[in-house]
Amino acid sequence: MFLPQGGPGRIPPAQAHHMIQEGLDIRETDEYQAGHAPGALHVPPSRLADRADVPGGQDVRSLALICRSGHRSQHAGRLLADRGVEAVDLVRGMPDWAEHQGLPVRDARQVAGTVI
């Protein structure tokens, strides 16, 4: 799902819940460690420039992306779209995920986390 300008599609938390378990959290390390969606893999924005840092490397074709506000995930989605990866990003990011009833947040120890 692409936007006309080649950026990522946008999805709400309820729709993202099953996708993010195989997706990327592209926030900074301290943000991810404080609280992330269970199963989301951490790839800081600075590492997205190297395709090898994307899970699946050259073989990946689609990803769900999440950040704090949606800004970084949209940027990352555009970068990935230029490489042929279909990306969707979570509307309003981790705060909306955390506030959506029933969607868990885990910290680095895999216990209840917080969104910073």
PDB file of C-alpha atoms in Angstrom:
ATOM      1  CA  MET A   1       0.000   0.000   0.000  1.00  0.00           C
ATOM      2  CA  PHE A   2       1.718   3.185  -1.168  1.00  0.00           C
ATOM      3  CA  LEU A   3       0.733   6.816  -1.036  1.00  0.00           C
ATOM      4  CA  PRO A   4       0.767   8.611  -4.388  1.00  0.00           C
ATOM      5  CA  GLN A   5       4.044  10.334  -3.515  1.00  0.00           C
ATOM      6  CA  GLY A   6       5.724   6.978  -2.893  1.00  0.00           C
ATOM      7  CA  GLY A   7       5.491   7.066   0.884  1.00  0.00           C
ATOM      8  CA  PRO A   8       4.046   4.502   3.240  1.00  0.00           C
ATOM      9  CA  GLY A   9       0.388   3.788   3.742  1.00  0.00           C
ATOM     10  CA  ARG A  10      -1.005   4.680   7.158  1.00  0.00           C
ATOM     11  CA  ILE A  11      -2.848   2.255   9.422  1.00  0.00           C
ATOM     12  CA  PRO A  12      -4.498   2.516  12.865  1.00  0.00           C
ATOM     13  CA  PRO A  13      -3.246   0.526  15.902  1.00  0.00           C
ATOM     14  CA  ALA A  14      -5.962  -2.135  15.715  1.00  0.00           C
ATOM     15  CA  GLN A  15      -4.975  -2.965  12.147  1.00  0.00           C
ATOM     16  CA  ALA A  16      -1.244  -2.764  12.931  1.00  0.00           C
ATOM     17  CA  HIS A  17      -1.393  -5.114  15.899  1.00  0.00           C
ATOM     18  CA  HIS A  18      -0.818  -8.300  13.919  1.00  0.00           C
ATOM     19  CA  MET A  19       1.604  -6.658  11.467  1.00  0.00           C
ATOM     20  CA  ILE A  20       3.958  -4.937  13.908  1.00  0.00           C
ATOM     21  CA  GLN A  21       5.027  -8.277  15.360  1.00  0.00           C
ATOM     22  CA  GLU A  22       7.090  -8.614  12.206  1.00  0.00           C
ATOM     23  CA  GLY A  23       7.716  -4.894  11.808  1.00  0.00           C
ATOM     24  CA  LEU A  24      10.285  -2.309  12.725  1.00  0.00           C
ATOM     25  CA  ASP A  25      10.394   0.163  15.581  1.00  0.00           C
ATOM     26  CA  ILE A  26      12.529   2.971  14.221  1.00  0.00           C
ATOM     27  CA  ARG A  27      12.818   5.095  17.348  1.00  0.00           C
ATOM     28  CA  GLU A  28      16.066   5.757  19.159  1.00  0.00           C
ATOM     29  CA  THR A  29      17.439   3.104  21.511  1.00  0.00           C
ATOM     30  CA  ASP A  30      16.287   4.755  24.770  1.00  0.00           C
ATOM     31  CA  GLU A  31      12.736   5.107  23.418  1.00  0.00           C
ATOM     32  CA  TYR A  32      12.622   1.470  22.296  1.00  0.00           C
ATOM     33  CA  GLN A  33      14.045   0.158  25.564  1.00  0.00           C
ATOM     34  CA  ALA A  34      11.525   2.134  27.646  1.00  0.00           C
ATOM     35  CA  GLY A  35       8.562   0.660  25.810  1.00  0.00           C
ATOM     36  CA  HIS A  36       7.840  -0.984  22.464  1.00  0.00           C
ATOM     37  CA  ALA A  37       5.248  -3.157  20.787  1.00  0.00           C
ATOM     38  CA  PRO A  38       6.040  -6.811  21.563  1.00  0.00           C
ATOM     39  CA  GLY A  39       7.774  -8.452  18.632  1.00  0.00           C
ATOM     40  CA  ALA A  40       8.770  -5.231  16.894  1.00  0.00           C
ATOM     41  CA  LEU A  41      12.415  -5.291  15.878  1.00  0.00           C
ATOM     42  CA  HIS A  42      14.503  -2.257  16.697  1.00  0.00           C
ATOM     43  CA  VAL A  43      16.329  -0.487  13.873  1.00  0.00           C
ATOM     44  CA  PRO A  44      17.250   3.119  14.733  1.00  0.00           C
ATOM     45  CA  PRO A  45      16.642   5.639  11.929  1.00  0.00           C
ATOM     46  CA  SER A  46      20.376   6.126  11.412  1.00  0.00           C
ATOM     47  CA  ARG A  47      20.767   2.437  10.505  1.00  0.00           C
ATOM     48  CA  LEU A  48      18.029   2.350   7.877  1.00  0.00           C
ATOM     49  CA  ALA A  49      20.454   3.789   5.335  1.00  0.00           C
ATOM     50  CA  ASP A  50      22.100   0.360   5.213  1.00  0.00           C
ATOM     51  CA  ARG A  51      19.672  -2.165   3.733  1.00  0.00           C
ATOM     52  CA  ALA A  52      21.537  -4.962   5.540  1.00  0.00           C
ATOM     53  CA  ASP A  53      20.122  -3.596   8.809  1.00  0.00           C
ATOM     54  CA  VAL A  54      16.561  -4.245   7.622  1.00  0.00           C
ATOM     55  CA  PRO A  55      15.384  -7.701   8.744  1.00  0.00           C
ATOM     56  CA  GLY A  56      15.317  -9.928   5.696  1.00  0.00           C
ATOM     57  CA  GLY A  57      17.930  -7.766   3.951  1.00  0.00           C
ATOM     58  CA  GLN A  58      17.503  -7.870   0.196  1.00  0.00           C
ATOM     59  CA  ASP A  59      14.571 -10.336   0.424  1.00  0.00           C
ATOM     60  CA  VAL A  60      12.161  -8.207   2.462  1.00  0.00           C
ATOM     61  CA  ARG A  61       9.157  -6.960   0.465  1.00  0.00           C
ATOM     62  CA  SER A  62       6.826  -5.443   3.085  1.00  0.00           C
ATOM     63  CA  LEU A  63       7.121  -4.032   6.587  1.00  0.00           C
ATOM     64  CA  ALA A  64       5.069  -2.272   9.236  1.00  0.00           C
ATOM     65  CA  LEU A  65       6.862   0.720  10.769  1.00  0.00           C
ATOM     66  CA  ILE A  66       6.334   2.448  14.097  1.00  0.00           C
ATOM     67  CA  CYS A  67       7.871   5.460  15.829  1.00  0.00           C
ATOM     68  CA  ARG A  68       6.642   8.007  18.383  1.00  0.00           C
ATOM     69  CA  SER A  69       4.583  10.366  16.230  1.00  0.00           C
ATOM     70  CA  GLY A  70       4.556   8.879  12.746  1.00  0.00           C
ATOM     71  CA  HIS A  71       7.080  11.355  11.335  1.00  0.00           C
ATOM     72  CA  ARG A  72      10.145   9.083  11.395  1.00  0.00           C
ATOM     73  CA  SER A  73       8.157   6.075  10.231  1.00  0.00           C
ATOM     74  CA  GLN A  74       6.828   8.034   7.241  1.00  0.00           C
ATOM     75  CA  HIS A  75      10.366   9.107   6.344  1.00  0.00           C
ATOM     76  CA  ALA A  76      11.615   5.528   6.739  1.00  0.00           C
ATOM     77  CA  GLY A  77       8.712   4.290   4.628  1.00  0.00           C
ATOM     78  CA  ARG A  78       9.694   6.607   1.798  1.00  0.00           C
ATOM     79  CA  LEU A  79      13.307   5.445   2.032  1.00  0.00           C
ATOM     80  CA  LEU A  80      12.232   1.806   1.971  1.00  0.00           C
ATOM     81  CA  ALA A  81       9.713   2.406  -0.856  1.00  0.00           C
ATOM     82  CA  ASP A  82      12.593   3.699  -2.972  1.00  0.00           C
ATOM     83  CA  ARG A  83      14.166   0.267  -2.444  1.00  0.00           C
ATOM     84  CA  GLY A  84      11.053  -1.633  -3.469  1.00  0.00           C
ATOM     85  CA  VAL A  85       9.816  -2.410   0.044  1.00  0.00           C
ATOM     86  CA  GLU A  86       6.107  -1.882   0.657  1.00  0.00           C
ATOM     87  CA  ALA A  87       5.740  -0.153   4.021  1.00  0.00           C
ATOM     88  CA  VAL A  88       2.840   0.896   6.201  1.00  0.00           C
ATOM     89  CA  ASP A  89       3.274   3.107   9.215  1.00  0.00           C
ATOM     90  CA  LEU A  90       1.242   3.353  12.369  1.00  0.00           C
ATOM     91  CA  VAL A  91      -0.884   6.495  12.535  1.00  0.00           C
ATOM     92  CA  ARG A  92       0.075   8.619  15.575  1.00  0.00           C
ATOM     93  CA  GLY A  93       2.794   6.156  16.606  1.00  0.00           C
ATOM     94  CA  MET A  94       3.498   4.507  19.942  1.00  0.00           C
ATOM     95  CA  PRO A  95       1.409   6.850  22.122  1.00  0.00           C
ATOM     96  CA  ASP A  96      -1.697   5.825  20.189  1.00  0.00           C
ATOM     97  CA  TRP A  97      -0.636   2.168  20.349  1.00  0.00           C
ATOM     98  CA  ALA A  98      -0.262   2.382  24.141  1.00  0.00           C
ATOM     99  CA  GLU A  99      -3.594   4.162  24.601  1.00  0.00           C
ATOM    100  CA  HIS A 100      -5.491   1.701  22.394  1.00  0.00           C
ATOM    101  CA  GLN A 101      -7.179  -0.788  24.694  1.00  0.00           C
ATOM    102  CA  GLY A 102      -5.457  -4.139  24.846  1.00  0.00           C
ATOM    103  CA  LEU A 103      -2.287  -3.311  22.905  1.00  0.00           C
ATOM    104  CA  PRO A 104       0.709  -4.067  25.120  1.00  0.00           C
ATOM    105  CA  VAL A 105       3.952  -2.154  25.591  1.00  0.00           C
ATOM    106  CA  ARG A 106       7.069  -3.986  26.799  1.00  0.00           C
ATOM    107  CA  ASP A 107      10.377  -2.594  28.002  1.00  0.00           C
ATOM    108  CA  ALA A 108      13.888  -4.015  27.471  1.00  0.00           C
ATOM    109  CA  ARG A 109      13.223  -6.631  30.185  1.00  0.00           C
ATOM    110  CA  GLN A 110       9.968  -7.649  28.442  1.00  0.00           C
ATOM    111  CA  VAL A 111       7.763  -6.392  31.289  1.00  0.00           C
ATOM    112  CA  ALA A 112       5.207  -3.576  31.108  1.00  0.00           C
ATOM    113  CA  GLY A 113       6.904  -0.586  29.541  1.00  0.00           C
ATOM    114  CA  THR A 114       6.224   3.087  29.020  1.00  0.00           C
ATOM    115  CA  VAL A 115       6.237   5.262  25.909  1.00  0.00           C
ATOM    116  CA  ILE A 116       8.716   8.132  26.046  1.00  0.00           C
TER     117      ILE A 116
END
